[in-house]
Amino acid sequence: MSLSTLSFDNRYAQLPEAFYARVAPTPFARPHLVTVNPDAAALLGLTPEACQSAEFVDYFCGARSFAGADPIAMLYAGHQFGSWVPQLGDGRAILLGEVDRPDGSHWDVQLKGAGRTPFSRQGDGRAVLRSVIREYLCSEAMHGLGIPTTRAMCIIGSDEGVPRERMETGAMMTRLAPSHVRFGTFQVFASRNQTDHLKTLADHVIQFHYPHLRDEPQPYVALLREVTLRTARLVARWQGVGFVHGVLNSDNMSILGLTIDYGPFVFIDTYEPAYVRNHTDHSGFYAFNRQMEIGHFNIYHLATAMVPLMDAEQAQGVLNEYKSAMEAAYSQQMRAKLGLTTEQDGDAALVEGVLDLMHRGKADFTRFFRSLSTVSAVADKADALPAECQQWLAPEALPPAKVWFQRYHQRLQMEPLDDAGRQAAMNRVNPLYILRTHLAQAAIDKAEAGEFGEIERLRVLLSNPFEEQKSMATYSLPPAAGAADAMLSCSS
Ligand code: AMP
Ligand code: MG
């Protein structure tokens, strides 16, 4: 498929005008290709050759418009750090349109950093190279981990100065998702008592994204339930890989249960339950161990927004399902991380125990879990704490570690798989490679100096994070001791 034959159908732009503002992207004067992801391009049917053409850069920095595309900025509102903000909207992202594919799939093609829109408020409408590289890599890392996410197709760079804490250069990222509707999209119409728009939005989401709910006796209740369950599972998945989103505002919550709007996110290196990385988050509102609760907070506000479409008791009933769905997903995942395929009394305590041990032992979250597959269930090895596990624990944690490992060893006796089988299963859920902050930063530093190869190297590695690649051994390591553990700001 070539660029000029992409088929756009702009279903969202055909909704009432109150849903968006029509606005064209503001291109860069001298754009250049920073990187392109052939896997995401293939979702649109674009060939690697099409991605390398000169016109590719023009299309994905907004200098050339696609035939049939009808660009818009979407309206939404949201709760930000617990406070209601009545109007937000795409302040720097522009939805070029929706591409429909012969296989029936549909992809929103959105340019992030595409210039000012009527929703920009005081913002400049731009994104900086640093932040789009982080989002690009993290979207693809998340996809590699099997966690629902928006996708990243390319980054176009520029020499346009964009002021942040320091002067940086502007860049645009092309993001793909079946839909960019957020919880905040429902909230904006509910808060304005625009029940007709609320209903139109719900109908649109059901028709195009949850078509199997159309025949439910109460489609809106069913929609709320599906979003609730997907959100519960999504947040549980983040907990399993040590991912801190950083800005879980309700406008950053996808109606499809995708990870969206990567800002000051982090994959935890040294395990810290109350980890906060965003330095504007003084109270720890979005700390690692609060994300499951925040998921509930956001679902509560989505349910509240949808109340005009159902009985309040029905909304409450669905809301009540969040906690059990989240806990079930969490414990299923944590059991899998420990290589437990059966469910036994005491499993929850075993999980709590390992997390406590990791906290006390200042363990690297990813490497410690990965190392657990080296534990043998064979009886005469009961006392052995494998060196591979031991090396990730501070010495003061070794006595309590012995106790935990003995319990773990006993528990493994109840499992049907042999050591090799369990190891293979564990290595499919405990990644070896994650997008560590220092790895992303190294790619950013090189890119800012004009070298883009590291971005692609990381993208390829993280697209397959479970399989060991001997030549990439250093990429599996935590940052060197003493390396600056920089806090990340919201600025992007
Ligand atoms: P975020 O925290 O990135 O999800 O952004 C929150 C809101 O601020 C959204 O409505 C964004 O569109 C808007 N925003 C963020 N950065 C900018 C910017 N540089 N220019 C205009 N709007 C922005
Ligand atoms: Mg956002």
Short mmCIF file of C-alpha atoms and ligand atoms in Angstrom, two decimals:
data_model
loop_
_atom_site.label_atom_id
_atom_site.label_comp_id
_atom_site.label_asym_id
_atom_site.label_seq_id
_atom_site.Cartn_x
_atom_site.Cartn_y
_atom_site.Cartn_z
CA MET A 1 0.00 0.00 0.00
CA SER A 2 1.34 3.44 -0.86
CA LEU A 3 0.73 6.62 1.09
CA SER A 4 -1.59 8.13 -1.48
CA THR A 5 -3.92 5.15 -1.43
CA LEU A 6 -4.55 4.97 2.33
CA SER A 7 -8.29 4.90 2.75
CA PHE A 8 -9.68 7.31 5.35
CA ASP A 9 -13.22 7.28 6.62
CA ASN A 10 -13.20 9.77 9.54
CA ARG A 11 -16.08 8.30 11.50
CA TYR A 12 -15.38 10.44 14.55
CA ALA A 13 -15.31 13.61 12.43
CA GLN A 14 -18.83 12.76 11.28
CA LEU A 15 -20.16 13.02 14.84
CA PRO A 16 -21.72 16.35 15.94
CA GLU A 17 -19.37 19.34 15.72
CA ALA A 18 -19.40 19.72 19.50
CA PHE A 19 -17.17 16.64 19.70
CA TYR A 20 -14.06 18.22 18.18
CA ALA A 21 -12.51 21.20 16.46
CA ARG A 22 -11.49 20.94 12.82
CA VAL A 23 -7.86 21.94 12.62
CA ALA A 24 -4.96 21.26 10.28
CA PRO A 25 -1.52 20.29 11.59
CA THR A 26 1.22 22.94 11.58
CA PRO A 27 4.16 21.32 9.79
CA PHE A 28 7.82 21.84 10.55
CA ALA A 29 9.81 23.94 8.11
CA ARG A 30 12.65 21.43 7.73
CA PRO A 31 11.44 18.04 8.88
CA HIS A 32 13.50 14.87 8.86
CA LEU A 33 12.83 11.24 9.59
CA VAL A 34 14.08 10.21 13.02
CA THR A 35 12.74 6.68 13.08
CA VAL A 36 9.97 4.51 11.69
CA ASN A 37 8.51 1.32 13.05
CA PRO A 38 7.74 -1.13 10.25
CA ASP A 39 5.56 -3.27 12.55
CA ALA A 40 3.18 -0.38 13.23
CA ALA A 41 3.33 0.85 9.63
CA ALA A 42 2.20 -2.61 8.57
CA LEU A 43 -0.98 -2.10 10.59
CA LEU A 44 -1.89 0.57 8.04
CA GLY A 45 -0.68 -1.65 5.22
CA LEU A 46 2.36 0.55 4.54
CA THR A 47 5.39 -1.22 3.11
CA PRO A 48 8.94 -0.56 4.35
CA GLU A 49 9.63 1.17 1.00
CA ALA A 50 6.72 3.56 1.50
CA CYS A 51 8.13 4.40 4.94
CA GLN A 52 11.49 5.41 3.48
CA SER A 53 10.10 7.71 0.81
CA ALA A 54 10.56 11.49 0.98
CA GLU A 55 6.81 12.00 0.94
CA PHE A 56 6.47 9.86 4.10
CA VAL A 57 8.13 12.64 6.11
CA ASP A 58 5.85 15.26 4.57
CA TYR A 59 2.70 13.30 5.35
CA PHE A 60 3.63 12.54 8.94
CA CYS A 61 4.68 16.05 9.85
CA GLY A 62 1.48 17.47 8.41
CA ALA A 63 3.11 19.20 5.41
CA ARG A 64 1.05 17.15 3.01
CA SER A 65 -2.52 16.08 3.63
CA PHE A 66 -3.98 12.70 2.92
CA ALA A 67 -6.76 12.59 0.37
CA GLY A 68 -10.01 12.04 2.22
CA ALA A 69 -8.64 12.79 5.70
CA ASP A 70 -10.53 15.29 7.82
CA PRO A 71 -8.19 16.38 10.65
CA ILE A 72 -9.64 17.23 14.05
CA ALA A 73 -8.65 17.85 17.66
CA MET A 74 -10.89 15.88 20.02
CA LEU A 75 -12.71 17.51 22.94
CA TYR A 76 -12.56 16.01 26.43
CA ALA A 77 -12.37 16.98 30.09
CA GLY A 78 -10.96 15.11 33.05
CA HIS A 79 -9.87 14.72 36.61
CA GLN A 80 -6.23 15.72 36.94
CA PHE A 81 -4.53 14.73 40.19
CA GLY A 82 -7.99 14.43 41.73
CA SER A 83 -9.24 17.85 40.62
CA TRP A 84 -11.92 18.38 38.03
CA VAL A 85 -10.88 20.25 34.89
CA PRO A 86 -14.01 21.07 32.86
CA GLN A 87 -12.32 21.38 29.50
CA LEU A 88 -9.18 19.85 28.09
CA GLY A 89 -9.08 18.36 24.60
CA ASP A 90 -6.22 17.63 22.23
CA GLY A 91 -3.97 20.61 22.75
CA ARG A 92 -1.18 19.30 20.59
CA ALA A 93 -2.42 16.10 19.05
CA ILE A 94 -4.38 16.07 15.80
CA LEU A 95 -6.38 13.10 14.63
CA LEU A 96 -5.72 13.03 10.88
CA GLY A 97 -8.43 10.48 10.35
CA GLU A 98 -9.26 6.82 10.59
CA VAL A 99 -7.80 4.32 8.19
CA ASP A 100 -9.91 1.31 7.43
CA ARG A 101 -8.18 -1.88 6.46
CA PRO A 102 -9.41 -4.71 4.29
CA ASP A 103 -9.30 -7.05 7.31
CA GLY A 104 -11.95 -4.91 8.99
CA SER A 105 -9.57 -3.24 11.45
CA HIS A 106 -9.60 0.53 11.89
CA TRP A 107 -6.78 2.77 13.01
CA ASP A 108 -6.90 6.33 14.24
CA VAL A 109 -3.85 8.08 12.81
CA GLN A 110 -2.89 10.81 15.21
CA LEU A 111 -0.01 13.28 15.05
CA LYS A 112 1.27 14.25 18.48
CA GLY A 113 3.08 17.60 18.63
CA ALA A 114 1.32 18.84 15.49
CA GLY A 115 0.84 22.45 16.57
CA ARG A 116 -1.72 24.54 18.37
CA THR A 117 -5.41 23.68 18.41
CA PRO A 118 -8.41 25.47 19.94
CA PHE A 119 -7.74 23.32 23.05
CA SER A 120 -4.09 24.32 23.50
CA ARG A 121 -4.75 26.76 26.36
CA GLN A 122 -1.33 28.26 27.17
CA GLY A 123 0.57 25.44 25.46
CA ASP A 124 2.61 25.72 22.27
CA GLY A 125 1.11 22.64 20.66
CA ARG A 126 4.50 21.03 20.30
CA ALA A 127 6.22 17.97 21.74
CA VAL A 128 9.97 17.68 22.18
CA LEU A 129 12.21 15.00 20.74
CA ARG A 130 13.06 13.65 24.21
CA SER A 131 9.44 13.03 25.13
CA VAL A 132 8.35 11.52 21.82
CA ILE A 133 11.28 9.08 21.89
CA ARG A 134 10.17 7.98 25.36
CA GLU A 135 6.56 7.54 24.25
CA TYR A 136 7.58 5.79 21.02
CA LEU A 137 9.80 3.28 22.79
CA CYS A 138 7.44 2.71 25.68
CA SER A 139 4.41 2.08 23.49
CA GLU A 140 6.32 -0.57 21.61
CA ALA A 141 7.86 -2.02 24.78
CA MET A 142 4.36 -2.30 26.26
CA HIS A 143 3.13 -4.02 23.13
CA GLY A 144 6.10 -6.40 23.32
CA LEU A 145 5.08 -7.24 26.88
CA GLY A 146 1.61 -8.11 25.62
CA ILE A 147 -0.03 -5.21 27.48
CA PRO A 148 -2.74 -3.25 25.64
CA THR A 149 -1.42 0.08 24.39
CA THR A 150 -1.58 2.70 21.69
CA ARG A 151 1.08 2.06 19.04
CA ALA A 152 3.87 4.29 17.78
CA MET A 153 4.59 4.42 14.05
CA CYS A 154 7.21 7.09 13.46
CA ILE A 155 8.99 10.15 14.75
CA ILE A 156 9.64 13.17 12.56
CA GLY A 157 12.25 15.60 13.86
CA SER A 158 12.84 19.28 13.23
CA ASP A 159 15.27 22.08 13.98
CA GLU A 160 12.44 24.10 15.54
CA GLY A 161 13.38 25.32 19.02
CA VAL A 162 10.81 24.45 21.68
CA PRO A 163 11.31 25.96 25.14
CA ARG A 164 10.90 23.62 28.11
CA GLU A 165 13.14 23.64 31.23
CA ARG A 166 15.82 24.13 28.59
CA MET A 167 15.61 24.84 24.87
CA GLU A 168 14.86 21.60 23.01
CA THR A 169 13.83 20.70 19.48
CA GLY A 170 10.32 19.87 18.39
CA ALA A 171 9.33 16.48 17.04
CA MET A 172 6.09 14.77 16.01
CA MET A 173 5.09 11.23 16.70
CA THR A 174 2.46 9.32 14.78
CA ARG A 175 0.32 7.32 17.15
CA LEU A 176 -2.10 4.59 16.13
CA ALA A 177 -5.02 3.21 18.11
CA PRO A 178 -8.44 1.86 17.22
CA SER A 179 -9.80 4.85 19.15
CA HIS A 180 -8.51 7.76 21.21
CA VAL A 181 -11.77 8.21 23.15
CA ARG A 182 -11.01 8.70 26.83
CA PHE A 183 -13.01 8.54 30.05
CA GLY A 184 -12.80 12.34 29.92
CA THR A 185 -14.66 12.37 26.59
CA PHE A 186 -17.72 10.97 28.40
CA GLN A 187 -17.13 13.29 31.32
CA VAL A 188 -17.19 16.47 29.24
CA PHE A 189 -20.69 15.84 27.89
CA ALA A 190 -22.03 14.59 31.22
CA SER A 191 -20.75 17.68 33.02
CA ARG A 192 -22.54 19.89 30.49
CA ASN A 193 -25.77 17.91 30.84
CA GLN A 194 -25.56 17.08 27.12
CA THR A 195 -27.22 13.69 27.43
CA ASP A 196 -27.87 13.50 23.71
CA HIS A 197 -24.14 13.84 22.99
CA LEU A 198 -23.33 11.38 25.76
CA LYS A 199 -25.64 8.85 24.15
CA THR A 200 -24.22 9.53 20.69
CA LEU A 201 -20.71 8.96 22.04
CA ALA A 202 -21.69 5.72 23.78
CA ASP A 203 -23.44 4.51 20.63
CA HIS A 204 -20.38 5.33 18.54
CA VAL A 205 -18.04 3.48 20.90
CA ILE A 206 -20.32 0.45 21.01
CA GLN A 207 -20.95 0.37 17.27
CA PHE A 208 -17.31 0.58 16.24
CA HIS A 209 -15.35 -0.77 19.18
CA TYR A 210 -17.64 -3.09 21.14
CA PRO A 211 -20.03 -4.32 18.42
CA HIS A 212 -20.71 -7.54 20.35
CA LEU A 213 -22.51 -5.43 22.98
CA ARG A 214 -25.12 -4.13 20.56
CA ASP A 215 -27.44 -7.02 21.24
CA GLU A 216 -27.13 -6.93 25.02
CA PRO A 217 -30.39 -6.09 26.81
CA GLN A 218 -28.66 -3.02 28.27
CA PRO A 219 -25.76 -2.07 25.98
CA TYR A 220 -24.63 0.96 28.03
CA VAL A 221 -24.40 -1.05 31.23
CA ALA A 222 -22.55 -3.75 29.31
CA LEU A 223 -20.17 -1.12 27.92
CA LEU A 224 -19.42 0.25 31.36
CA ARG A 225 -18.80 -3.30 32.58
CA GLU A 226 -16.37 -4.11 29.76
CA VAL A 227 -14.43 -0.90 30.26
CA THR A 228 -14.34 -1.59 33.99
CA LEU A 229 -12.99 -5.11 33.49
CA ARG A 230 -10.44 -4.04 30.89
CA THR A 231 -9.22 -1.23 33.12
CA ALA A 232 -8.93 -3.54 36.12
CA ARG A 233 -6.90 -6.01 34.07
CA LEU A 234 -4.75 -3.30 32.53
CA VAL A 235 -3.75 -1.80 35.85
CA ALA A 236 -2.99 -5.27 37.22
CA ARG A 237 -0.72 -5.88 34.23
CA TRP A 238 1.20 -2.67 34.93
CA GLN A 239 1.79 -3.84 38.50
CA GLY A 240 3.23 -7.07 37.19
CA VAL A 241 5.95 -5.36 35.16
CA GLY A 242 6.78 -2.54 37.57
CA PHE A 243 5.27 0.16 35.34
CA VAL A 244 4.39 3.52 36.87
CA HIS A 245 2.27 5.56 34.45
CA GLY A 246 2.87 8.79 36.34
CA VAL A 247 -0.18 10.80 35.19
CA LEU A 248 -3.27 8.64 35.54
CA ASN A 249 -5.71 11.47 35.01
CA SER A 250 -9.11 10.41 33.71
CA ASP A 251 -8.31 12.10 30.39
CA ASN A 252 -5.39 9.68 30.11
CA MET A 253 -7.63 6.61 30.52
CA SER A 254 -8.64 4.90 27.29
CA ILE A 255 -12.19 3.71 26.72
CA LEU A 256 -10.61 0.63 25.11
CA GLY A 257 -8.46 -0.17 28.15
CA LEU A 258 -5.22 0.77 26.39
CA THR A 259 -2.16 2.31 28.00
CA ILE A 260 -2.20 5.85 26.60
CA ASP A 261 -0.40 9.19 26.99
CA TYR A 262 3.07 8.24 28.11
CA GLY A 263 4.60 11.14 30.02
CA PRO A 264 6.80 10.87 33.11
CA PHE A 265 6.33 7.07 33.19
CA VAL A 266 8.93 4.71 34.52
CA PHE A 267 9.64 1.01 34.71
CA ILE A 268 10.95 0.55 38.22
CA ASP A 269 14.56 -0.54 38.60
CA THR A 270 15.04 -1.04 42.37
CA TYR A 271 11.70 -2.14 43.81
CA GLU A 272 10.04 0.55 45.89
CA PRO A 273 6.31 0.00 46.54
CA ALA A 274 5.46 3.69 46.83
CA TYR A 275 7.56 4.67 43.84
CA VAL A 276 6.85 8.15 42.40
CA ARG A 277 8.78 9.41 39.45
CA ASN A 278 6.93 12.56 38.47
CA HIS A 279 8.44 15.41 40.47
CA THR A 280 5.30 17.53 40.22
CA ASP A 281 3.42 14.72 42.04
CA HIS A 282 4.43 15.84 45.53
CA SER A 283 1.79 13.85 47.37
CA GLY A 284 2.51 10.60 45.56
CA PHE A 285 -1.01 10.62 44.12
CA TYR A 286 0.09 8.36 41.27
CA ALA A 287 2.64 6.24 43.13
CA PHE A 288 3.19 2.65 41.95
CA ASN A 289 1.19 1.13 44.80
CA ARG A 290 -1.75 3.50 44.31
CA GLN A 291 -2.42 2.74 40.65
CA MET A 292 -4.97 0.01 41.35
CA GLU A 293 -6.94 2.37 43.56
CA ILE A 294 -6.62 5.18 41.00
CA GLY A 295 -8.06 2.86 38.38
CA HIS A 296 -11.12 2.62 40.61
CA PHE A 297 -11.22 6.38 41.09
CA ASN A 298 -11.26 6.87 37.33
CA ILE A 299 -13.85 4.15 36.73
CA TYR A 300 -15.99 5.78 39.42
CA HIS A 301 -15.92 9.02 37.45
CA LEU A 302 -16.67 7.25 34.17
CA ALA A 303 -19.61 5.48 35.83
CA THR A 304 -20.83 8.78 37.24
CA ALA A 305 -20.64 10.33 33.78
CA MET A 306 -22.64 7.43 32.32
CA VAL A 307 -25.40 7.52 34.94
CA PRO A 308 -27.77 9.47 32.65
CA LEU A 309 -27.73 6.38 30.40
CA MET A 310 -28.69 3.87 33.10
CA ASP A 311 -29.98 3.49 36.66
CA ALA A 312 -27.56 4.75 39.28
CA GLU A 313 -27.81 1.37 41.04
CA GLN A 314 -26.72 -0.40 37.87
CA ALA A 315 -23.69 1.87 37.57
CA GLN A 316 -22.87 1.19 41.21
CA GLY A 317 -23.24 -2.54 40.65
CA VAL A 318 -20.71 -2.47 37.82
CA LEU A 319 -18.36 -0.30 39.83
CA ASN A 320 -18.43 -2.91 42.57
CA GLU A 321 -17.01 -5.44 40.11
CA TYR A 322 -13.78 -3.49 39.64
CA LYS A 323 -12.07 -4.57 42.83
CA SER A 324 -12.65 -8.29 42.47
CA ALA A 325 -11.69 -8.23 38.77
CA MET A 326 -8.53 -6.32 39.54
CA GLU A 327 -7.59 -8.60 42.43
CA ALA A 328 -8.26 -11.72 40.38
CA ALA A 329 -6.11 -10.41 37.51
CA TYR A 330 -3.38 -9.32 39.89
CA SER A 331 -3.14 -12.57 41.81
CA GLN A 332 -3.33 -14.67 38.63
CA GLN A 333 -0.46 -12.67 37.20
CA MET A 334 1.66 -12.71 40.34
CA ARG A 335 1.18 -16.47 40.65
CA ALA A 336 2.35 -16.82 37.06
CA LYS A 337 5.41 -14.70 37.88
CA LEU A 338 6.24 -17.21 40.61
CA GLY A 339 5.63 -20.10 38.23
CA LEU A 340 2.50 -21.27 40.03
CA THR A 341 -0.08 -22.78 37.74
CA THR A 342 -2.42 -23.98 40.49
CA GLU A 343 -4.18 -21.91 43.12
CA GLN A 344 -3.42 -22.80 46.74
CA ASP A 345 -4.06 -21.31 50.16
CA GLY A 346 -1.20 -19.11 51.16
CA ASP A 347 -0.35 -17.96 47.62
CA ALA A 348 -1.27 -14.36 48.39
CA ALA A 349 1.03 -14.41 51.42
CA LEU A 350 3.80 -15.88 49.29
CA VAL A 351 3.40 -13.00 46.81
CA GLU A 352 3.36 -10.43 49.59
CA GLY A 353 6.39 -12.13 51.05
CA VAL A 354 8.43 -11.90 47.89
CA LEU A 355 7.56 -8.24 47.40
CA ASP A 356 8.51 -7.51 51.00
CA LEU A 357 11.76 -9.36 50.53
CA MET A 358 12.51 -7.46 47.34
CA HIS A 359 11.81 -4.18 49.10
CA ARG A 360 14.07 -5.04 52.01
CA GLY A 361 16.71 -6.43 49.69
CA LYS A 362 16.61 -3.44 47.32
CA ALA A 363 16.10 -5.90 44.52
CA ASP A 364 15.87 -4.97 40.89
CA PHE A 365 12.19 -5.65 40.15
CA THR A 366 12.71 -7.17 36.72
CA ARG A 367 15.89 -9.14 37.27
CA PHE A 368 14.79 -10.58 40.60
CA PHE A 369 11.58 -12.00 39.18
CA ARG A 370 13.47 -13.29 36.17
CA SER A 371 15.99 -14.98 38.47
CA LEU A 372 13.29 -16.97 40.27
CA SER A 373 13.06 -19.43 37.41
CA THR A 374 16.48 -20.76 38.44
CA VAL A 375 14.99 -22.15 41.67
CA SER A 376 14.75 -25.93 41.59
CA ALA A 377 11.81 -27.81 43.06
CA VAL A 378 13.96 -30.92 43.54
CA ALA A 379 13.86 -31.94 47.22
CA ASP A 380 17.60 -32.14 47.90
CA LYS A 381 18.04 -28.57 46.72
CA ALA A 382 15.67 -27.20 49.38
CA ASP A 383 18.30 -25.15 51.15
CA ALA A 384 19.94 -23.69 48.13
CA LEU A 385 19.22 -20.07 47.43
CA PRO A 386 20.42 -19.88 43.84
CA ALA A 387 23.32 -17.50 43.26
CA GLU A 388 21.34 -15.93 40.42
CA CYS A 389 18.64 -14.88 42.94
CA GLN A 390 21.06 -13.97 45.68
CA GLN A 391 22.97 -11.53 43.53
CA TRP A 392 19.95 -9.21 43.29
CA LEU A 393 19.50 -8.93 47.06
CA ALA A 394 21.35 -6.70 49.50
CA PRO A 395 23.27 -8.82 52.10
CA GLU A 396 21.01 -7.74 54.99
CA ALA A 397 18.06 -9.38 53.23
CA LEU A 398 19.67 -12.81 52.95
CA PRO A 399 18.44 -14.24 56.30
CA PRO A 400 14.76 -13.40 55.58
CA ALA A 401 15.35 -14.53 51.99
CA LYS A 402 16.23 -18.03 53.22
CA VAL A 403 12.91 -18.26 55.03
CA TRP A 404 10.95 -17.13 52.02
CA PHE A 405 12.83 -19.41 49.64
CA GLN A 406 12.12 -22.40 51.87
CA ARG A 407 8.39 -21.64 51.73
CA TYR A 408 8.61 -21.13 47.98
CA HIS A 409 10.44 -24.42 47.56
CA GLN A 410 7.73 -26.21 49.54
CA ARG A 411 5.03 -24.57 47.50
CA LEU A 412 6.68 -25.69 44.27
CA GLN A 413 6.21 -29.29 45.41
CA MET A 414 2.49 -28.84 44.75
CA GLU A 415 3.06 -27.87 41.11
CA PRO A 416 2.68 -30.27 38.20
CA LEU A 417 5.48 -28.88 35.99
CA ASP A 418 9.08 -30.01 36.26
CA ASP A 419 11.88 -27.47 36.63
CA ALA A 420 12.42 -27.05 32.89
CA GLY A 421 8.73 -26.65 32.16
CA ARG A 422 8.26 -24.15 34.95
CA GLN A 423 11.33 -22.18 33.90
CA ALA A 424 10.08 -21.87 30.34
CA ALA A 425 6.65 -20.73 31.56
CA MET A 426 8.15 -18.19 33.97
CA ASN A 427 10.42 -16.76 31.30
CA ARG A 428 7.35 -16.09 29.20
CA VAL A 429 5.88 -13.81 31.89
CA ASN A 430 8.96 -12.31 33.57
CA PRO A 431 10.68 -10.13 30.98
CA LEU A 432 14.44 -9.85 30.82
CA TYR A 433 14.40 -6.49 29.05
CA ILE A 434 12.30 -3.48 29.98
CA LEU A 435 12.54 0.15 28.91
CA ARG A 436 14.75 1.28 31.75
CA THR A 437 15.05 5.04 32.11
CA HIS A 438 18.77 5.03 31.48
CA LEU A 439 18.34 3.03 28.26
CA ALA A 440 15.76 5.47 26.94
CA GLN A 441 17.99 8.34 28.00
CA ALA A 442 20.97 6.92 26.12
CA ALA A 443 18.84 6.74 22.96
CA ILE A 444 17.68 10.32 23.56
CA ASP A 445 21.21 11.62 24.11
CA LYS A 446 22.35 10.03 20.86
CA ALA A 447 19.31 11.29 18.97
CA GLU A 448 19.87 14.82 20.22
CA ALA A 449 23.36 14.51 18.75
CA GLY A 450 21.89 13.40 15.43
CA GLU A 451 22.34 9.62 15.73
CA PHE A 452 19.09 7.71 15.61
CA GLY A 453 20.16 4.07 15.40
CA GLU A 454 19.85 3.40 19.11
CA ILE A 455 16.10 4.03 19.01
CA GLU A 456 15.60 1.24 16.49
CA ARG A 457 17.99 -1.07 18.35
CA LEU A 458 15.93 -0.64 21.53
CA ARG A 459 12.62 -0.95 19.72
CA VAL A 460 13.63 -4.26 18.19
CA LEU A 461 14.99 -5.57 21.50
CA LEU A 462 11.89 -4.56 23.44
CA SER A 463 9.55 -6.05 20.87
CA ASN A 464 10.73 -9.42 22.19
CA PRO A 465 11.50 -8.79 25.87
CA PHE A 466 11.24 -12.37 27.10
CA GLU A 467 13.90 -14.02 24.97
CA GLU A 468 17.53 -13.73 25.99
CA GLN A 469 19.78 -12.22 23.33
CA LYS A 470 23.38 -12.82 24.30
CA SER A 471 24.72 -9.81 22.40
CA MET A 472 22.34 -7.52 24.32
CA ALA A 473 23.32 -8.66 27.82
CA THR A 474 24.13 -5.15 29.08
CA TYR A 475 20.62 -4.00 28.17
CA SER A 476 19.17 -6.31 30.79
CA LEU A 477 21.12 -4.70 33.61
CA PRO A 478 19.94 -2.08 36.07
CA PRO A 479 21.69 1.29 35.88
CA ALA A 480 25.17 1.35 37.38
CA ALA A 481 25.20 2.06 41.11
CA GLY A 482 25.46 5.77 41.74
CA ALA A 483 23.99 6.70 38.35
CA ALA A 484 21.74 9.71 38.79
CA ASP A 485 18.18 8.58 39.53
CA ALA A 486 16.71 11.65 37.90
CA MET A 487 13.11 12.51 38.62
CA LEU A 488 11.09 13.10 35.50
CA SER A 489 9.00 16.15 35.00
CA CYS A 490 5.66 16.37 33.24
CA SER A 491 7.22 18.67 30.66
CA SER A 492 7.06 17.08 27.30
P1 AMP B 1 -0.99 15.23 29.09
O1 AMP B 1 -0.59 15.39 30.51
O2 AMP B 1 0.16 15.13 28.12
O3 AMP B 1 -1.95 14.12 28.91
O4 AMP B 1 -1.71 16.59 28.67
C1 AMP B 1 -2.78 17.16 29.38
C2 AMP B 1 -3.46 18.21 28.52
O5 AMP B 1 -2.56 19.28 28.20
C3 AMP B 1 -3.98 17.70 27.20
O6 AMP B 1 -5.19 18.35 26.92
C4 AMP B 1 -2.89 18.09 26.24
O7 AMP B 1 -3.36 18.21 24.93
C5 AMP B 1 -2.45 19.41 26.80
N1 AMP B 1 -1.05 19.73 26.48
C6 AMP B 1 0.07 19.14 26.97
N2 AMP B 1 1.18 19.70 26.44
C7 AMP B 1 0.76 20.66 25.58
C8 AMP B 1 1.42 21.59 24.73
N3 AMP B 1 2.75 21.66 24.64
N4 AMP B 1 0.65 22.43 24.00
C9 AMP B 1 -0.68 22.38 24.07
N5 AMP B 1 -1.37 21.55 24.85
C10 AMP B 1 -0.66 20.69 25.60
MG MG B 2 -3.20 13.36 28.01
#
